[in-house]
Coordinates of C-alpha atoms in Angstrom, one line a residue:
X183 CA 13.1 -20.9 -9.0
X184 CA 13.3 -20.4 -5.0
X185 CA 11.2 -18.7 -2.6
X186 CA 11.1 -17.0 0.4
X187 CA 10.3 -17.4 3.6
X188 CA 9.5 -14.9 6.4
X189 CA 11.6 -15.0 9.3
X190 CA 10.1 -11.8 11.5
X191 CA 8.1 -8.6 10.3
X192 CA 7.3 -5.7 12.9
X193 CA 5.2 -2.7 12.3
X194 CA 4.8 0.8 12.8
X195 CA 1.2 2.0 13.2
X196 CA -0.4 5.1 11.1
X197 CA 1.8 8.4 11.2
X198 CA -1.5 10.7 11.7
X199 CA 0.5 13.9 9.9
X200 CA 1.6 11.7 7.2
X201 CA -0.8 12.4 4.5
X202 CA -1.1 9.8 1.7
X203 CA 2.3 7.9 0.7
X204 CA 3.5 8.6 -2.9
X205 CA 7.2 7.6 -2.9
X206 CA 10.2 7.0 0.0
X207 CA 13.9 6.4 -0.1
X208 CA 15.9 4.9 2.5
X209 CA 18.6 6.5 4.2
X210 CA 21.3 3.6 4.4
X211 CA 23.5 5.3 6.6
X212 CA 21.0 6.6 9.1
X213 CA 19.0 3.2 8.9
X214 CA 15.6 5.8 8.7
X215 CA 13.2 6.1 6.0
X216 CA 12.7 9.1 4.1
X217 CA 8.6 9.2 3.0
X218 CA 7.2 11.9 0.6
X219 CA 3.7 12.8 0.7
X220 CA 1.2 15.7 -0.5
X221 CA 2.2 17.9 2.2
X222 CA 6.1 17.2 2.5
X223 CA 8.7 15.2 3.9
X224 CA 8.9 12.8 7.5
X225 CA 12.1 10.8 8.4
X226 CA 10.8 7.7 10.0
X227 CA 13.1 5.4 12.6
X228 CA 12.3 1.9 13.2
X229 CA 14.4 1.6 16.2
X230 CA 12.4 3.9 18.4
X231 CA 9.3 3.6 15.8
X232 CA 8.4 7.2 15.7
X233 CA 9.2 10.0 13.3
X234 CA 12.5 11.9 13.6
X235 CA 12.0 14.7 11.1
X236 CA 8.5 16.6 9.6
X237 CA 9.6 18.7 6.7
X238 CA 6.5 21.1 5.2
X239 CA 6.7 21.6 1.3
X240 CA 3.1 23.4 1.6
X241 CA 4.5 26.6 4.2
X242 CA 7.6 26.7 1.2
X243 CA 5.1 26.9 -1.8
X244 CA 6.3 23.8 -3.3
X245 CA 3.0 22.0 -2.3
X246 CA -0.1 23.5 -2.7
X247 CA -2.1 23.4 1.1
X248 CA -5.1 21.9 -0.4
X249 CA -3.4 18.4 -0.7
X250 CA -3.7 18.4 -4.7
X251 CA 0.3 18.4 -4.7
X252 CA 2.3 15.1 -5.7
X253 CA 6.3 14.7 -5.1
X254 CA 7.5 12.5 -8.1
X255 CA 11.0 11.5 -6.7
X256 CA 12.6 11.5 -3.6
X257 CA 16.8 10.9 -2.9
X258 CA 18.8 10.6 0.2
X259 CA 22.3 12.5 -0.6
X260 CA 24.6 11.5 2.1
X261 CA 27.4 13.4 0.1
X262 CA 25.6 16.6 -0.2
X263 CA 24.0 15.9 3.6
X264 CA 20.1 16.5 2.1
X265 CA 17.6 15.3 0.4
X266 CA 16.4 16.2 -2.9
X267 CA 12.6 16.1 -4.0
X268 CA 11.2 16.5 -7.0
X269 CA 7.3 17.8 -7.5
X270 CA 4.8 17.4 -10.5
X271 CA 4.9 21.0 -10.4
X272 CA 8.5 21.1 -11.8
X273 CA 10.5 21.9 -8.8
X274 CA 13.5 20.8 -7.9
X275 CA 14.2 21.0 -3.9
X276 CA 17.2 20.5 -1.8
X277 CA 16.3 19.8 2.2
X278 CA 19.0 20.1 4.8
X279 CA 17.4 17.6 7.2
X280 CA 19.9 19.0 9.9
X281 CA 18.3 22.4 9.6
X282 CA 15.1 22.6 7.5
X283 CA 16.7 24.6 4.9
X284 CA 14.8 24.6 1.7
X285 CA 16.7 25.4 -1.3
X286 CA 15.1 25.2 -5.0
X287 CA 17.9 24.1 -7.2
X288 CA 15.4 24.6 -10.4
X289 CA 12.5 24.4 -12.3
X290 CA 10.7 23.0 -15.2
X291 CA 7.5 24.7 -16.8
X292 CA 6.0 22.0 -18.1
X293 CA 5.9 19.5 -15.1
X294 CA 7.7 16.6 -13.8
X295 CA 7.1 13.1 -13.9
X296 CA 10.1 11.2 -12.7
X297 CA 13.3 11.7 -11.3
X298 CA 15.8 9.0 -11.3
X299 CA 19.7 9.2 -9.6
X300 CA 22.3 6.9 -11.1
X301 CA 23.3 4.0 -8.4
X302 CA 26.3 6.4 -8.0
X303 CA 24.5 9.5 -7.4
X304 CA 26.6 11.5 -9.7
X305 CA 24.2 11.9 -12.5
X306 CA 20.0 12.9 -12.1
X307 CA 17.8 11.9 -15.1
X308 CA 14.3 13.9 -15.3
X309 CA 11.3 13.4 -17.1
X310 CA 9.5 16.5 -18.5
X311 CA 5.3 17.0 -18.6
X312 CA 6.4 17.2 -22.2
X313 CA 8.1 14.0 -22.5
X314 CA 11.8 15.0 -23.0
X315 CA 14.7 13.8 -21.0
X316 CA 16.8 16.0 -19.0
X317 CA 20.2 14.7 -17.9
X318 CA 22.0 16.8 -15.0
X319 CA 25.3 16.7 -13.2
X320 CA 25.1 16.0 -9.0
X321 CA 25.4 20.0 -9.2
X322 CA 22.2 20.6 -11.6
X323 CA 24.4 21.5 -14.3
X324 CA 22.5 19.8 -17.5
X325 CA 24.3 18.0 -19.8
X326 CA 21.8 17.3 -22.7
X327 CA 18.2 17.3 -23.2
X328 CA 16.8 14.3 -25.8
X329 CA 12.7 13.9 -26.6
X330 CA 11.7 10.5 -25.5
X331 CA 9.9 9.6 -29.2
X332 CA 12.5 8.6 -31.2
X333 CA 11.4 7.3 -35.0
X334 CA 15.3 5.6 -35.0
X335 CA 16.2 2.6 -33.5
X336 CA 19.4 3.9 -31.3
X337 CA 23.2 2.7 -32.2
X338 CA 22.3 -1.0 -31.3
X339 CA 20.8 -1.1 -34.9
X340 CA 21.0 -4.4 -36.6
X341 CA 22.7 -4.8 -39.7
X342 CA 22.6 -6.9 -42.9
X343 CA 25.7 -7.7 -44.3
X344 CA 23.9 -6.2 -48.2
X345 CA 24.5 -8.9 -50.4
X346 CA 22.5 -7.9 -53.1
X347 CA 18.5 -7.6 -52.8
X348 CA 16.4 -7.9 -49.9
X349 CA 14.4 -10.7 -51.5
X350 CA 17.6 -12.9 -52.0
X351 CA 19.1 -11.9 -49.0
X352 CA 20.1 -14.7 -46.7
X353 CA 17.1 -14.5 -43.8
X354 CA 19.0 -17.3 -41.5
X355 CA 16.1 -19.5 -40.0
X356 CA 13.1 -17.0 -39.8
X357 CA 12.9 -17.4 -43.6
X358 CA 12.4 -15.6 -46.1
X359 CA 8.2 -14.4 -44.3
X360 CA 11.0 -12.4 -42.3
X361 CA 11.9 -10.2 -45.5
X362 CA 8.2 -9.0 -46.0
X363 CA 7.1 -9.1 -42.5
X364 CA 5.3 -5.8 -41.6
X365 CA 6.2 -4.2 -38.9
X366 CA 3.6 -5.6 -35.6
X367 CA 0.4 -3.5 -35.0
X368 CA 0.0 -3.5 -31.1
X369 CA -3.0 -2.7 -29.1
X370 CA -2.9 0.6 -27.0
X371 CA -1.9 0.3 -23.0
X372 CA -4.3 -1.1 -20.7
X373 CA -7.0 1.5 -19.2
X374 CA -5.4 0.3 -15.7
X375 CA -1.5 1.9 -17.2
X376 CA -1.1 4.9 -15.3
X377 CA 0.4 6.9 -18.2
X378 CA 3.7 7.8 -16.3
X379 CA 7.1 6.7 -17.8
X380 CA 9.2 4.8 -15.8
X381 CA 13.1 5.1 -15.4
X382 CA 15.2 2.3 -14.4
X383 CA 19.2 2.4 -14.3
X384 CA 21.7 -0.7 -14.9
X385 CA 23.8 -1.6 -11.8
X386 CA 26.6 0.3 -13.1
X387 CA 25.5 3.6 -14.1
X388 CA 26.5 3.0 -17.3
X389 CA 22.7 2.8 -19.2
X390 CA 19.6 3.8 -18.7
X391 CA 16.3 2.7 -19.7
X392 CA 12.8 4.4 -19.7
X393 CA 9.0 3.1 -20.7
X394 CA 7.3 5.3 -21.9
X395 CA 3.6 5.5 -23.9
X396 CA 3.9 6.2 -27.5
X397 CA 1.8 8.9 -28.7
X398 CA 1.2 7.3 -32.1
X399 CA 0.3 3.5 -30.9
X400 CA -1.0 4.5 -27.5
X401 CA 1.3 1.6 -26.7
X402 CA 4.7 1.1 -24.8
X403 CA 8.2 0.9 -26.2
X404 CA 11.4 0.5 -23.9
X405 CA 14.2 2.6 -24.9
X406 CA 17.9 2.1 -23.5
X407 CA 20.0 5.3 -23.1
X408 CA 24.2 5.8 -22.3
X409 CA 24.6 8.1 -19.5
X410 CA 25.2 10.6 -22.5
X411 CA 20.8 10.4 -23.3
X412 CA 22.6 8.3 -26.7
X413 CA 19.7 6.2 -28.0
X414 CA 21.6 3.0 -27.9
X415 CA 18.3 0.7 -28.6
X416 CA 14.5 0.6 -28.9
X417 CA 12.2 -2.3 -27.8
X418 CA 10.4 -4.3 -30.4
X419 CA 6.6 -4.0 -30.6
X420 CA 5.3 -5.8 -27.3
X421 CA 1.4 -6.5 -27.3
X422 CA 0.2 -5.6 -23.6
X423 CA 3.3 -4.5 -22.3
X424 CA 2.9 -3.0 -18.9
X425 CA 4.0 0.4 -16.8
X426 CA 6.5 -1.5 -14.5
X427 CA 10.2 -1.6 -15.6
X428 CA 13.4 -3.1 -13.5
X429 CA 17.1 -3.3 -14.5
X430 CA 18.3 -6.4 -13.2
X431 CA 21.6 -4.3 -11.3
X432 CA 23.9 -7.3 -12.6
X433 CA 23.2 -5.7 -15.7
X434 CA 21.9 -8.3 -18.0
X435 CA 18.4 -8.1 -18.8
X436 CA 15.4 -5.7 -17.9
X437 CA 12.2 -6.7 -16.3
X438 CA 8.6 -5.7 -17.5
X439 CA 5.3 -7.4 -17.3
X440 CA 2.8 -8.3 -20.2
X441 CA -0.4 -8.8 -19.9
X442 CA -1.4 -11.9 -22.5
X443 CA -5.2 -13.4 -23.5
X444 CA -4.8 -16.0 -20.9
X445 CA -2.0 -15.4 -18.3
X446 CA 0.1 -12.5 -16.8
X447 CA 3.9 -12.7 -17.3
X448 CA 7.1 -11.3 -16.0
X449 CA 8.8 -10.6 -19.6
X450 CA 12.7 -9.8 -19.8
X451 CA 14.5 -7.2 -22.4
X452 CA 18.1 -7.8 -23.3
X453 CA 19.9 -4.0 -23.8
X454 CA 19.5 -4.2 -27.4
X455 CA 15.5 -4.6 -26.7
X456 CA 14.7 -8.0 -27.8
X457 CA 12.9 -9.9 -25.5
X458 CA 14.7 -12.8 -23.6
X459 CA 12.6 -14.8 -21.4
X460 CA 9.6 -15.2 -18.5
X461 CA 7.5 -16.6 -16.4
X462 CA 4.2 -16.6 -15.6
X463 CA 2.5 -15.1 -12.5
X464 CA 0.4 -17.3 -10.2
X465 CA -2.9 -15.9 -10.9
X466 CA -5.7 -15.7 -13.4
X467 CA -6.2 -12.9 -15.8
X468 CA -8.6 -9.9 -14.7
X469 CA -7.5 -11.0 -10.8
X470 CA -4.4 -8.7 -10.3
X471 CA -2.9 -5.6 -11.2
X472 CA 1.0 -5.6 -11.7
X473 CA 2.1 -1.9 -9.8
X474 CA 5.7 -2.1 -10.3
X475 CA 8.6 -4.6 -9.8
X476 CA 12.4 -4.4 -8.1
X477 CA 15.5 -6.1 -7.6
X478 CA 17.5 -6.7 -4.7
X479 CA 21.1 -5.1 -5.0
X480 CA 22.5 -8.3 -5.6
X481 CA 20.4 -9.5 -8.2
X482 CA 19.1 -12.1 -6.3
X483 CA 15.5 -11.3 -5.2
X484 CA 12.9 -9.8 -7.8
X485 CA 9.4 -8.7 -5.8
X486 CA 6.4 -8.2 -8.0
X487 CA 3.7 -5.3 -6.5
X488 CA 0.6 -6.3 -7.2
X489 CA -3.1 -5.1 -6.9
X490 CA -6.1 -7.4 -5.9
X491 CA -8.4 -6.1 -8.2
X492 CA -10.9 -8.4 -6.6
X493 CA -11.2 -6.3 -3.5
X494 CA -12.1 -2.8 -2.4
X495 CA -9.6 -0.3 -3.5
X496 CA -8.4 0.5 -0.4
X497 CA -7.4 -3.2 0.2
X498 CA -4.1 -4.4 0.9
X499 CA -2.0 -5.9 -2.1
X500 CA 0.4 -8.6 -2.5
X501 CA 4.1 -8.4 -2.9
X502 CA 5.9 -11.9 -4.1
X503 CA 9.8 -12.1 -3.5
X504 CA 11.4 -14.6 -6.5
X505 CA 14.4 -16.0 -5.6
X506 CA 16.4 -17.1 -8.4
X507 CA 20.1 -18.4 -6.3
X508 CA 21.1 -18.7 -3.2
X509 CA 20.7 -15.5 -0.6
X510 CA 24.4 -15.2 1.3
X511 CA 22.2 -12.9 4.0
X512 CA 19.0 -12.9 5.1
X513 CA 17.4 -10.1 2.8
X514 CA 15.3 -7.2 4.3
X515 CA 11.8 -5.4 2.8
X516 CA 10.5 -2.4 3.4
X517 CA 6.8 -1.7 3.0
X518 CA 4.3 1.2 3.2
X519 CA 0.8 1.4 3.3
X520 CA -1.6 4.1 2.1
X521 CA -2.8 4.4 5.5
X522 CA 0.7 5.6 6.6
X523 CA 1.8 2.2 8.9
X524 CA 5.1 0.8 8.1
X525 CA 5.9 -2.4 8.0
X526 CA 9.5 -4.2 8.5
X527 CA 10.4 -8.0 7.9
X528 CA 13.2 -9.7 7.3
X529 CA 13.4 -13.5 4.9
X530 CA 15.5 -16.4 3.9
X531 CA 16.1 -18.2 1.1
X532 CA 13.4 -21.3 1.4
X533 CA 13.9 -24.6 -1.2
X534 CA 9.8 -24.7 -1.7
X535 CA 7.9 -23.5 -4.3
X536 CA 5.1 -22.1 -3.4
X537 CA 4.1 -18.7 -3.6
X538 CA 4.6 -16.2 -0.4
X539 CA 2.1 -13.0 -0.3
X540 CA 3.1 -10.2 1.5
X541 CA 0.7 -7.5 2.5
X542 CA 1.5 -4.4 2.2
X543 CA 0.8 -1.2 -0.3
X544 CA 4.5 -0.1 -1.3
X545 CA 8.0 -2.1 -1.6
X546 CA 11.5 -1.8 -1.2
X547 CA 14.8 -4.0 -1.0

């Protein structure tokens, strides 16, 4: 395993109007950054470090002016030239950054919690307050609606070829224990699990996988979904499996974290939800929260958001860039704080193997 090293980081101080940060999206084409908040919408530039566009969701009604609001999703559509949002309240929103323009393209009653666009923008996936899927068309037309729970197993179930009973049943080399094996009791999520699922999409557009907590364990299970919302697999039982959830966009395995008696670890799912592999964080138990992970585009570069848990809340946290092969260009990371600064910095591929922390509160490749 490889590591990074940084070659130059700039930053942009506090944007006073920003409010608190809860989700951006970069606008590629623009080379801006698009950052949601409880009171709407800036477009930030690094070139000129200052802020391009200040969009209000409060003077619309989609925030409430009392800060209490929370966008859930935020995407840059260069196609439709806007950006949609999506609030816990259940809206859907469409901003012309050219003109302001609000439009609400629809709503949900219950609530939202995520909203997740395919890599190729042509498919939305939402995630109700009453844990259902919604899958939409670019246009907000839905397609199908699915609940999250799902007692079966999806279309990736195993199966034995039935030569005769289960007892004499050939087991191959877990034995026969494997016959009578009851299914794994697991412990609820940790108290530190935020509770929200999280929605991660392969490389290709082609599947889709969501965490969620499962109402009968307390615990969470990893389903993988066609673009149809077709159950294709479920993930088996996983003792301290964690909130944060990253489709490697090669398309080969999914990243999670689990949190074990004695050590932290970065745990991979294969698409039919068996586990395939880790490694093991750089720090002792109790020290860090694990926030979220994400890969680069090219599947090169996985960075691991973590919480110091042994400082103030409002302290900094660490990000750590694995490097797995070589980086053909030097790769790029986007950070935002709470306090509203941005921070900018570019690495390269480095041979040593020692761990490189990155300050910052928020992360993106």
């Amino acid at each position: 395993m490889r590591n990074l090293k940084l070659l130059h980081t700039r930053e942009h101080g506090p944007v006073q109007a920003l409010g608190s940060p809860q989700c951006f999206s970069l606008r590629a084409d623009q080379g801006t950054l698009l950052i949601g908040s409880e009171y709407g919408i800036l477009e930030l530039d690094p070139a000129i470090r200052g802020v391009t566009n200040d969009i209000s969701l409060t003077m619309g009604g989609f925030l409430p002016e009392d800060g209490s609001g929370h966008i859930v999703g935020i995407e840059d559509l260069p196609d439709q030239e806007c950006v949609c949002v999506a609030t816990a309240a259940g809206d859907v929103i469409l901003c012309n950054l050219s003109t302001k323009q609000l439009e609400c393209v629809g709503s949900v009653d219950s609530g939202l919690t995520t909203m997740s666009w395919s890599p190729d923008q042509e498919l939305v996936l939402l995630v109700t307050g009453q844990q259902t899927l919604i899958m939409m068309t670019k246009d907000f037309e839905p397609i199908t609606e699915r609940e999250i729970h799902q007692d079966d197993f999806g279309e990736g179930k195993f199966i034995t070829v039935g030569w005769g009973k289960k007892e004499t049943q050939f087991h191959g080399s877990e034995g026969k224990q494997a016959a009578h094996r009851k299914q794994m009791e697991v412990p609820p999520a940790s108290s530190s699990d935020d509770g929200r699922p999280r929605v991660t999409w392969r490389g290709d557009g082609q599947f889709v996988a969501v965490s969620a907590i499962c109402p009968q364990t307390g615990a969470r299970k990893v389903r993988v979904w066609s673009r149809e919302l077709v159950l294709q697999s479920t993930s088996e039982p996983i003792p301290g499996l964690e909130q944060a959830l990253a489709w490697k966009p090669s398309g080969s395995l999914i990243a999670s974290t689990q949190e074990k008696p004695n050590k932290h670890d970065v745990v991979f799912f294969e698409k039919n939800g068996l586990l395939h592999g880790e490694f093991t964080l750089p720090f002792q138990k109790g020290q860090a929260k694990v926030n979220e992970l994400l890969w680069n585009l090219d599947s090169t570069i996985l960075a691991v958001w973590l919480e110091d848990l042994k400082k103030e809340k409002n302290s900094e946290t660490n990000t750590y860039g694995k490097n797995t092969c070589s980086v053909l260009a030097a790769p790029k990371c986007t950070l935002i704080r709470r306090c509203g600064e941005a921070i900018y910095q570019k690495w390269r591929d480095s041979a040593q193997c020692s761990e490189m922390p990155v300050q910052g509160q928020k992360k993106l490749h």
